[in-house]
Amino acid sequence: MNAHHNLLALAAAGVILFSHGNVFANADTEAMQMASMPGDAAIAAETADTAAASEQSAADTAAAETNAAAGESDAAAADASAAATDTQTADIAGVPNPMVPYNSYTEMATALDFHPLYFPLSSGLELQQRFVIGGTVADLRYASRYGQPEKRAQFTVRTAVADPSAMTAETLSGVYGADWQTQTIGDTSVQLAEVSDSSFVAYWAKDGFVFSVGAENVNRWDFLRQVRDNLIDLTEHYY
């Protein structure tokens, strides 16, 4: 009886233990499932992370837009600065804009209705460019024919109808602040200025026209020789 009772007790205990084991197993399973499922704290953390990421993305977007706007502002400032520089250059040059290029001397003379002063072939200079400035001033660009391009002598000859109220040595030549000296060359009174050791300019008038010639990469004597033997000689005989 006791043995049977003990056996029943052991069986009951076994059932209880087994049941407890199932309870513990079920509890463990539920705990694992609960652990694998986002709880309120996990959901809150995930929501906070999402919100933070969203805010960071918005901040990044705003920063990118600010940088883009700053870039556009810098570009606009650079354009304005370049435009101001161009305007200042034109003001320093002392001549009206725009400079209109021409393909031939004849076309330029027709547009101006007069024949601009030029260097003859005997000068050894080659005509490179032809411009009309502001519709009234002829601008011819010459270079010596030989030597390295950056070291060749450069000459600019300008001709305009005389306007005593507006045209001066400075306004026609575009050279301001130089020490202009008057010298007689041939029968012509010429204003001369030495801009540097290799840069010179001259200005004179003849029978209703004014002329200027500027030169770079030359010495004083070569400059005066070109002015005297070619340009002054032409204006004294043909204007």
PDB file of C-alpha atoms in Angstrom:
ATOM      1  CA  MET A   1       0.000   0.000   0.000  1.00  0.00           C
ATOM      2  CA  ASN A   2       2.790   2.317   0.915  1.00  0.00           C
ATOM      3  CA  ALA A   3       4.702   1.266  -2.138  1.00  0.00           C
ATOM      4  CA  HIS A   4       1.696   1.859  -4.264  1.00  0.00           C
ATOM      5  CA  HIS A   5       1.124   5.153  -2.558  1.00  0.00           C
ATOM      6  CA  ASN A   6       4.758   6.045  -3.060  1.00  0.00           C
ATOM      7  CA  LEU A   7       4.538   5.058  -6.680  1.00  0.00           C
ATOM      8  CA  LEU A   8       1.469   7.176  -7.129  1.00  0.00           C
ATOM      9  CA  ALA A   9       3.259   9.973  -5.338  1.00  0.00           C
ATOM     10  CA  LEU A  10       6.304   9.587  -7.599  1.00  0.00           C
ATOM     11  CA  ALA A  11       4.057   9.424 -10.646  1.00  0.00           C
ATOM     12  CA  ALA A  12       2.229  12.492  -9.475  1.00  0.00           C
ATOM     13  CA  ALA A  13       5.542  14.177  -8.849  1.00  0.00           C
ATOM     14  CA  GLY A  14       6.669  13.168 -12.260  1.00  0.00           C
ATOM     15  CA  VAL A  15       3.579  14.609 -13.780  1.00  0.00           C
ATOM     16  CA  ILE A  16       4.031  17.774 -11.787  1.00  0.00           C
ATOM     17  CA  LEU A  17       7.682  17.922 -12.745  1.00  0.00           C
ATOM     18  CA  PHE A  18       6.812  17.306 -16.335  1.00  0.00           C
ATOM     19  CA  SER A  19       4.128  19.917 -16.154  1.00  0.00           C
ATOM     20  CA  HIS A  20       6.589  22.307 -14.557  1.00  0.00           C
ATOM     21  CA  GLY A  21       9.040  21.472 -17.263  1.00  0.00           C
ATOM     22  CA  ASN A  22       6.444  22.328 -19.856  1.00  0.00           C
ATOM     23  CA  VAL A  23       5.647  25.515 -18.002  1.00  0.00           C
ATOM     24  CA  PHE A  24       9.315  26.430 -17.900  1.00  0.00           C
ATOM     25  CA  ALA A  25       9.745  25.407 -21.527  1.00  0.00           C
ATOM     26  CA  ASN A  26       6.678  27.355 -22.508  1.00  0.00           C
ATOM     27  CA  ALA A  27       7.873  30.278 -20.412  1.00  0.00           C
ATOM     28  CA  ASP A  28      11.294  30.127 -22.077  1.00  0.00           C
ATOM     29  CA  THR A  29       9.703  29.953 -25.533  1.00  0.00           C
ATOM     30  CA  GLU A  30       7.455  32.878 -24.759  1.00  0.00           C
ATOM     31  CA  ALA A  31      10.408  34.795 -23.343  1.00  0.00           C
ATOM     32  CA  MET A  32      12.404  34.108 -26.489  1.00  0.00           C
ATOM     33  CA  GLN A  33       9.459  35.099 -28.649  1.00  0.00           C
ATOM     34  CA  MET A  34       8.948  38.198 -26.562  1.00  0.00           C
ATOM     35  CA  ALA A  35      12.648  38.964 -26.803  1.00  0.00           C
ATOM     36  CA  SER A  36      12.500  38.575 -30.573  1.00  0.00           C
ATOM     37  CA  MET A  37       9.466  40.847 -30.762  1.00  0.00           C
ATOM     38  CA  PRO A  38      10.012  44.593 -30.385  1.00  0.00           C
ATOM     39  CA  GLY A  39       8.753  45.653 -27.022  1.00  0.00           C
ATOM     40  CA  ASP A  40       7.615  49.125 -26.135  1.00  0.00           C
ATOM     41  CA  ALA A  41      11.158  50.206 -25.291  1.00  0.00           C
ATOM     42  CA  ALA A  42      12.536  48.699 -28.491  1.00  0.00           C
ATOM     43  CA  ILE A  43       9.763  50.292 -30.531  1.00  0.00           C
ATOM     44  CA  ALA A  44      10.407  53.601 -28.822  1.00  0.00           C
ATOM     45  CA  ALA A  45      14.137  53.312 -29.460  1.00  0.00           C
ATOM     46  CA  GLU A  46      13.556  52.382 -33.082  1.00  0.00           C
ATOM     47  CA  THR A  47      11.130  55.286 -33.453  1.00  0.00           C
ATOM     48  CA  ALA A  48      13.675  57.618 -31.882  1.00  0.00           C
ATOM     49  CA  ASP A  49      16.400  56.325 -34.208  1.00  0.00           C
ATOM     50  CA  THR A  50      14.119  56.807 -37.207  1.00  0.00           C
ATOM     51  CA  ALA A  51      13.241  60.329 -36.102  1.00  0.00           C
ATOM     52  CA  ALA A  52      16.906  61.146 -35.506  1.00  0.00           C
ATOM     53  CA  ALA A  53      17.816  59.771 -38.910  1.00  0.00           C
ATOM     54  CA  SER A  54      15.013  61.837 -40.434  1.00  0.00           C
ATOM     55  CA  GLU A  55      16.203  64.960 -38.655  1.00  0.00           C
ATOM     56  CA  GLN A  56      19.797  64.278 -39.716  1.00  0.00           C
ATOM     57  CA  SER A  57      18.675  63.820 -43.338  1.00  0.00           C
ATOM     58  CA  ALA A  58      16.712  67.063 -43.161  1.00  0.00           C
ATOM     59  CA  ALA A  59      19.746  68.814 -41.644  1.00  0.00           C
ATOM     60  CA  ASP A  60      21.998  67.391 -44.357  1.00  0.00           C
ATOM     61  CA  THR A  61      19.537  68.540 -47.040  1.00  0.00           C
ATOM     62  CA  ALA A  62      19.356  72.017 -45.521  1.00  0.00           C
ATOM     63  CA  ALA A  63      23.155  72.190 -45.329  1.00  0.00           C
ATOM     64  CA  ALA A  64      23.453  71.086 -48.960  1.00  0.00           C
ATOM     65  CA  GLU A  65      20.928  73.731 -50.016  1.00  0.00           C
ATOM     66  CA  THR A  66      22.795  76.358 -47.972  1.00  0.00           C
ATOM     67  CA  ASN A  67      26.108  75.344 -49.570  1.00  0.00           C
ATOM     68  CA  ALA A  68      24.529  75.434 -53.028  1.00  0.00           C
ATOM     69  CA  ALA A  69      23.113  78.885 -52.336  1.00  0.00           C
ATOM     70  CA  ALA A  70      26.513  80.010 -51.056  1.00  0.00           C
ATOM     71  CA  GLY A  71      28.132  78.610 -54.202  1.00  0.00           C
ATOM     72  CA  GLU A  72      25.663  80.487 -56.376  1.00  0.00           C
ATOM     73  CA  SER A  73      26.296  83.623 -54.343  1.00  0.00           C
ATOM     74  CA  ASP A  74      30.072  83.189 -54.759  1.00  0.00           C
ATOM     75  CA  ALA A  75      29.622  82.628 -58.501  1.00  0.00           C
ATOM     76  CA  ALA A  76      27.448  85.737 -58.755  1.00  0.00           C
ATOM     77  CA  ALA A  77      30.038  87.708 -56.787  1.00  0.00           C
ATOM     78  CA  ALA A  78      32.783  86.432 -59.089  1.00  0.00           C
ATOM     79  CA  ASP A  79      30.747  87.458 -62.147  1.00  0.00           C
ATOM     80  CA  ALA A  80      30.118  90.878 -60.645  1.00  0.00           C
ATOM     81  CA  SER A  81      33.812  91.231 -59.835  1.00  0.00           C
ATOM     82  CA  ALA A  82      34.764  90.233 -63.390  1.00  0.00           C
ATOM     83  CA  ALA A  83      32.259  92.717 -64.806  1.00  0.00           C
ATOM     84  CA  ALA A  84      33.637  95.426 -62.526  1.00  0.00           C
ATOM     85  CA  THR A  85      37.175  94.582 -63.632  1.00  0.00           C
ATOM     86  CA  ASP A  86      36.165  94.836 -67.284  1.00  0.00           C
ATOM     87  CA  THR A  87      34.530  98.198 -66.601  1.00  0.00           C
ATOM     88  CA  GLN A  88      37.600  99.426 -64.733  1.00  0.00           C
ATOM     89  CA  THR A  89      39.845  98.252 -67.567  1.00  0.00           C
ATOM     90  CA  ALA A  90      37.725 100.145 -70.064  1.00  0.00           C
ATOM     91  CA  ASP A  91      37.830 103.226 -67.830  1.00  0.00           C
ATOM     92  CA  ILE A  92      41.612 102.995 -67.460  1.00  0.00           C
ATOM     93  CA  ALA A  93      42.027 102.598 -71.203  1.00  0.00           C
ATOM     94  CA  GLY A  94      40.136 105.865 -71.626  1.00  0.00           C
ATOM     95  CA  VAL A  95      38.495 104.799 -74.867  1.00  0.00           C
ATOM     96  CA  PRO A  96      34.882 103.953 -75.607  1.00  0.00           C
ATOM     97  CA  ASN A  97      33.669 100.396 -76.053  1.00  0.00           C
ATOM     98  CA  PRO A  98      32.938  98.199 -77.848  1.00  0.00           C
ATOM     99  CA  MET A  99      35.903  97.284 -80.030  1.00  0.00           C
ATOM    100  CA  VAL A 100      34.558  95.970 -83.322  1.00  0.00           C
ATOM    101  CA  PRO A 101      36.985  93.819 -85.344  1.00  0.00           C
ATOM    102  CA  TYR A 102      37.290  94.107 -89.139  1.00  0.00           C
ATOM    103  CA  ASN A 103      38.674  91.671 -91.676  1.00  0.00           C
ATOM    104  CA  SER A 104      40.348  94.262 -93.895  1.00  0.00           C
ATOM    105  CA  TYR A 105      41.654  97.812 -93.915  1.00  0.00           C
ATOM    106  CA  THR A 106      39.178  98.711 -96.686  1.00  0.00           C
ATOM    107  CA  GLU A 107      36.172  97.567 -94.645  1.00  0.00           C
ATOM    108  CA  MET A 108      37.375  99.550 -91.654  1.00  0.00           C
ATOM    109  CA  ALA A 109      38.031 102.708 -93.723  1.00  0.00           C
ATOM    110  CA  THR A 110      34.544 102.420 -95.240  1.00  0.00           C
ATOM    111  CA  ALA A 111      32.942 102.122 -91.800  1.00  0.00           C
ATOM    112  CA  LEU A 112      34.862 105.166 -90.511  1.00  0.00           C
ATOM    113  CA  ASP A 113      34.603 107.249 -93.712  1.00  0.00           C
ATOM    114  CA  PHE A 114      38.312 108.145 -93.528  1.00  0.00           C
ATOM    115  CA  HIS A 115      41.642 106.386 -94.099  1.00  0.00           C
ATOM    116  CA  PRO A 116      43.379 105.487 -90.838  1.00  0.00           C
ATOM    117  CA  LEU A 117      47.120 105.984 -90.447  1.00  0.00           C
ATOM    118  CA  TYR A 118      49.062 102.758 -90.975  1.00  0.00           C
ATOM    119  CA  PHE A 119      52.585 101.325 -91.075  1.00  0.00           C
ATOM    120  CA  PRO A 120      53.879 100.697 -94.626  1.00  0.00           C
ATOM    121  CA  LEU A 121      55.409  97.340 -95.520  1.00  0.00           C
ATOM    122  CA  SER A 122      58.872  98.931 -95.434  1.00  0.00           C
ATOM    123  CA  SER A 123      58.508  99.309 -91.659  1.00  0.00           C
ATOM    124  CA  GLY A 124      59.103  95.563 -91.213  1.00  0.00           C
ATOM    125  CA  LEU A 125      55.913  95.309 -89.142  1.00  0.00           C
ATOM    126  CA  GLU A 126      53.012  92.999 -89.906  1.00  0.00           C
ATOM    127  CA  LEU A 127      49.363  94.002 -89.434  1.00  0.00           C
ATOM    128  CA  GLN A 128      47.745  91.572 -86.983  1.00  0.00           C
ATOM    129  CA  GLN A 129      44.354  93.038 -86.058  1.00  0.00           C
ATOM    130  CA  ARG A 130      42.004  95.856 -87.038  1.00  0.00           C
ATOM    131  CA  PHE A 131      39.386  97.413 -84.750  1.00  0.00           C
ATOM    132  CA  VAL A 132      37.011 100.337 -84.711  1.00  0.00           C
ATOM    133  CA  ILE A 133      36.471 101.657 -81.188  1.00  0.00           C
ATOM    134  CA  GLY A 134      33.168 103.288 -80.400  1.00  0.00           C
ATOM    135  CA  GLY A 135      32.463 103.799 -84.082  1.00  0.00           C
ATOM    136  CA  THR A 136      34.965 106.668 -84.338  1.00  0.00           C
ATOM    137  CA  VAL A 137      38.524 105.487 -83.572  1.00  0.00           C
ATOM    138  CA  ALA A 138      40.650 103.277 -85.844  1.00  0.00           C
ATOM    139  CA  ASP A 139      42.890 100.850 -83.970  1.00  0.00           C
ATOM    140  CA  LEU A 140      45.523  98.884 -85.932  1.00  0.00           C
ATOM    141  CA  ARG A 141      47.704  96.281 -84.179  1.00  0.00           C
ATOM    142  CA  TYR A 142      51.151  95.424 -85.565  1.00  0.00           C
ATOM    143  CA  ALA A 143      53.964  93.078 -84.578  1.00  0.00           C
ATOM    144  CA  SER A 144      57.509  92.641 -85.790  1.00  0.00           C
ATOM    145  CA  ARG A 145      57.879  89.720 -88.204  1.00  0.00           C
ATOM    146  CA  TYR A 146      60.737  87.843 -86.618  1.00  0.00           C
ATOM    147  CA  GLY A 147      61.779  86.454 -83.242  1.00  0.00           C
ATOM    148  CA  GLN A 148      59.902  84.660 -80.514  1.00  0.00           C
ATOM    149  CA  PRO A 149      56.250  85.777 -80.403  1.00  0.00           C
ATOM    150  CA  GLU A 150      56.407  86.944 -76.778  1.00  0.00           C
ATOM    151  CA  LYS A 151      59.494  89.058 -77.524  1.00  0.00           C
ATOM    152  CA  ARG A 152      58.374  90.673 -80.767  1.00  0.00           C
ATOM    153  CA  ALA A 153      57.820  94.412 -80.858  1.00  0.00           C
ATOM    154  CA  GLN A 154      54.132  95.372 -80.638  1.00  0.00           C
ATOM    155  CA  PHE A 155      52.721  98.614 -82.074  1.00  0.00           C
ATOM    156  CA  THR A 156      49.207 100.062 -81.853  1.00  0.00           C
ATOM    157  CA  VAL A 157      48.286 102.913 -84.199  1.00  0.00           C
ATOM    158  CA  ARG A 158      45.100 104.898 -83.580  1.00  0.00           C
ATOM    159  CA  THR A 159      43.477 107.555 -85.751  1.00  0.00           C
ATOM    160  CA  ALA A 160      40.410 109.706 -85.083  1.00  0.00           C
ATOM    161  CA  VAL A 161      38.778 112.886 -86.301  1.00  0.00           C
ATOM    162  CA  ALA A 162      40.026 115.693 -84.068  1.00  0.00           C
ATOM    163  CA  ASP A 163      37.679 116.823 -81.305  1.00  0.00           C
ATOM    164  CA  PRO A 164      39.458 119.525 -79.276  1.00  0.00           C
ATOM    165  CA  SER A 165      36.838 119.384 -76.518  1.00  0.00           C
ATOM    166  CA  ALA A 166      37.238 115.652 -75.867  1.00  0.00           C
ATOM    167  CA  MET A 167      40.285 114.165 -77.571  1.00  0.00           C
ATOM    168  CA  THR A 168      43.658 114.412 -75.880  1.00  0.00           C
ATOM    169  CA  ALA A 169      46.875 112.431 -75.873  1.00  0.00           C
ATOM    170  CA  GLU A 170      45.590 110.428 -72.921  1.00  0.00           C
ATOM    171  CA  THR A 171      42.087 109.720 -74.203  1.00  0.00           C
ATOM    172  CA  LEU A 172      43.271 108.588 -77.635  1.00  0.00           C
ATOM    173  CA  SER A 173      46.295 106.554 -76.555  1.00  0.00           C
ATOM    174  CA  GLY A 174      44.735 105.211 -73.365  1.00  0.00           C
ATOM    175  CA  VAL A 175      47.889 106.046 -71.382  1.00  0.00           C
ATOM    176  CA  TYR A 176      47.151 108.014 -68.218  1.00  0.00           C
ATOM    177  CA  GLY A 177      49.477 109.505 -65.646  1.00  0.00           C
ATOM    178  CA  ALA A 178      52.552 109.470 -67.897  1.00  0.00           C
ATOM    179  CA  ASP A 179      55.069 112.305 -68.099  1.00  0.00           C
ATOM    180  CA  TRP A 180      54.289 113.686 -71.543  1.00  0.00           C
ATOM    181  CA  GLN A 181      57.046 115.713 -73.217  1.00  0.00           C
ATOM    182  CA  THR A 182      56.695 117.798 -76.379  1.00  0.00           C
ATOM    183  CA  GLN A 183      59.227 117.281 -79.159  1.00  0.00           C
ATOM    184  CA  THR A 184      59.369 118.393 -82.772  1.00  0.00           C
ATOM    185  CA  ILE A 185      59.851 115.594 -85.278  1.00  0.00           C
ATOM    186  CA  GLY A 186      60.149 116.773 -88.863  1.00  0.00           C
ATOM    187  CA  ASP A 187      57.650 119.637 -89.038  1.00  0.00           C
ATOM    188  CA  THR A 188      55.291 118.130 -86.473  1.00  0.00           C
ATOM    189  CA  SER A 189      54.930 118.834 -82.782  1.00  0.00           C
ATOM    190  CA  VAL A 190      54.661 115.473 -81.022  1.00  0.00           C
ATOM    191  CA  GLN A 191      53.838 114.598 -77.432  1.00  0.00           C
ATOM    192  CA  LEU A 192      55.962 111.683 -76.221  1.00  0.00           C
ATOM    193  CA  ALA A 193      55.847 109.591 -73.049  1.00  0.00           C
ATOM    194  CA  GLU A 194      58.080 106.826 -71.751  1.00  0.00           C
ATOM    195  CA  VAL A 195      55.886 104.311 -69.950  1.00  0.00           C
ATOM    196  CA  SER A 196      58.793 101.968 -69.163  1.00  0.00           C
ATOM    197  CA  ASP A 197      62.233 101.084 -70.508  1.00  0.00           C
ATOM    198  CA  SER A 198      60.574  99.129 -73.323  1.00  0.00           C
ATOM    199  CA  SER A 199      57.207 100.844 -73.680  1.00  0.00           C
ATOM    200  CA  PHE A 200      56.556 104.247 -75.319  1.00  0.00           C
ATOM    201  CA  VAL A 201      53.702 106.308 -76.711  1.00  0.00           C
ATOM    202  CA  ALA A 202      53.370 109.321 -79.028  1.00  0.00           C
ATOM    203  CA  TYR A 203      50.489 111.642 -79.946  1.00  0.00           C
ATOM    204  CA  TRP A 204      50.096 114.389 -82.568  1.00  0.00           C
ATOM    205  CA  ALA A 205      47.521 116.188 -84.699  1.00  0.00           C
ATOM    206  CA  LYS A 206      47.407 117.110 -88.372  1.00  0.00           C
ATOM    207  CA  ASP A 207      44.719 118.876 -90.426  1.00  0.00           C
ATOM    208  CA  GLY A 208      41.643 117.786 -88.515  1.00  0.00           C
ATOM    209  CA  PHE A 209      42.914 114.360 -87.442  1.00  0.00           C
ATOM    210  CA  VAL A 210      44.666 113.099 -84.307  1.00  0.00           C
ATOM    211  CA  PHE A 211      47.053 110.158 -84.130  1.00  0.00           C
ATOM    212  CA  SER A 212      48.687 108.048 -81.466  1.00  0.00           C
ATOM    213  CA  VAL A 213      51.102 105.145 -81.510  1.00  0.00           C
ATOM    214  CA  GLY A 214      52.039 102.973 -78.571  1.00  0.00           C
ATOM    215  CA  ALA A 215      54.771 100.346 -78.551  1.00  0.00           C
ATOM    216  CA  GLU A 216      56.039  97.552 -76.316  1.00  0.00           C
ATOM    217  CA  ASN A 217      59.172  95.404 -76.421  1.00  0.00           C
ATOM    218  CA  VAL A 218      61.157  98.158 -78.155  1.00  0.00           C
ATOM    219  CA  ASN A 219      63.920 100.556 -77.192  1.00  0.00           C
ATOM    220  CA  ARG A 220      63.519 104.309 -77.383  1.00  0.00           C
ATOM    221  CA  TRP A 221      65.545 104.763 -80.584  1.00  0.00           C
ATOM    222  CA  ASP A 222      63.702 102.089 -82.553  1.00  0.00           C
ATOM    223  CA  PHE A 223      60.421 103.593 -81.433  1.00  0.00           C
ATOM    224  CA  LEU A 224      61.409 107.114 -82.512  1.00  0.00           C
ATOM    225  CA  ARG A 225      62.750 105.813 -85.821  1.00  0.00           C
ATOM    226  CA  GLN A 226      59.473 104.050 -86.626  1.00  0.00           C
ATOM    227  CA  VAL A 227      57.462 107.142 -85.658  1.00  0.00           C
ATOM    228  CA  ARG A 228      59.660 109.549 -87.621  1.00  0.00           C
ATOM    229  CA  ASP A 229      60.425 107.530 -90.777  1.00  0.00           C
ATOM    230  CA  ASN A 230      57.001 106.018 -91.281  1.00  0.00           C
ATOM    231  CA  LEU A 231      54.092 107.582 -89.398  1.00  0.00           C
ATOM    232  CA  ILE A 232      55.105 111.248 -89.183  1.00  0.00           C
ATOM    233  CA  ASP A 233      56.288 111.167 -92.764  1.00  0.00           C
ATOM    234  CA  LEU A 234      52.920 109.834 -93.947  1.00  0.00           C
ATOM    235  CA  THR A 235      50.875 112.356 -91.978  1.00  0.00           C
ATOM    236  CA  GLU A 236      52.978 115.276 -93.205  1.00  0.00           C
ATOM    237  CA  HIS A 237      52.525 114.270 -96.840  1.00  0.00           C
ATOM    238  CA  TYR A 238      49.122 112.609 -97.070  1.00  0.00           C
ATOM    239  CA  TYR A 239      46.873 114.269 -94.455  1.00  0.00           C
TER     240      TYR A 239
END
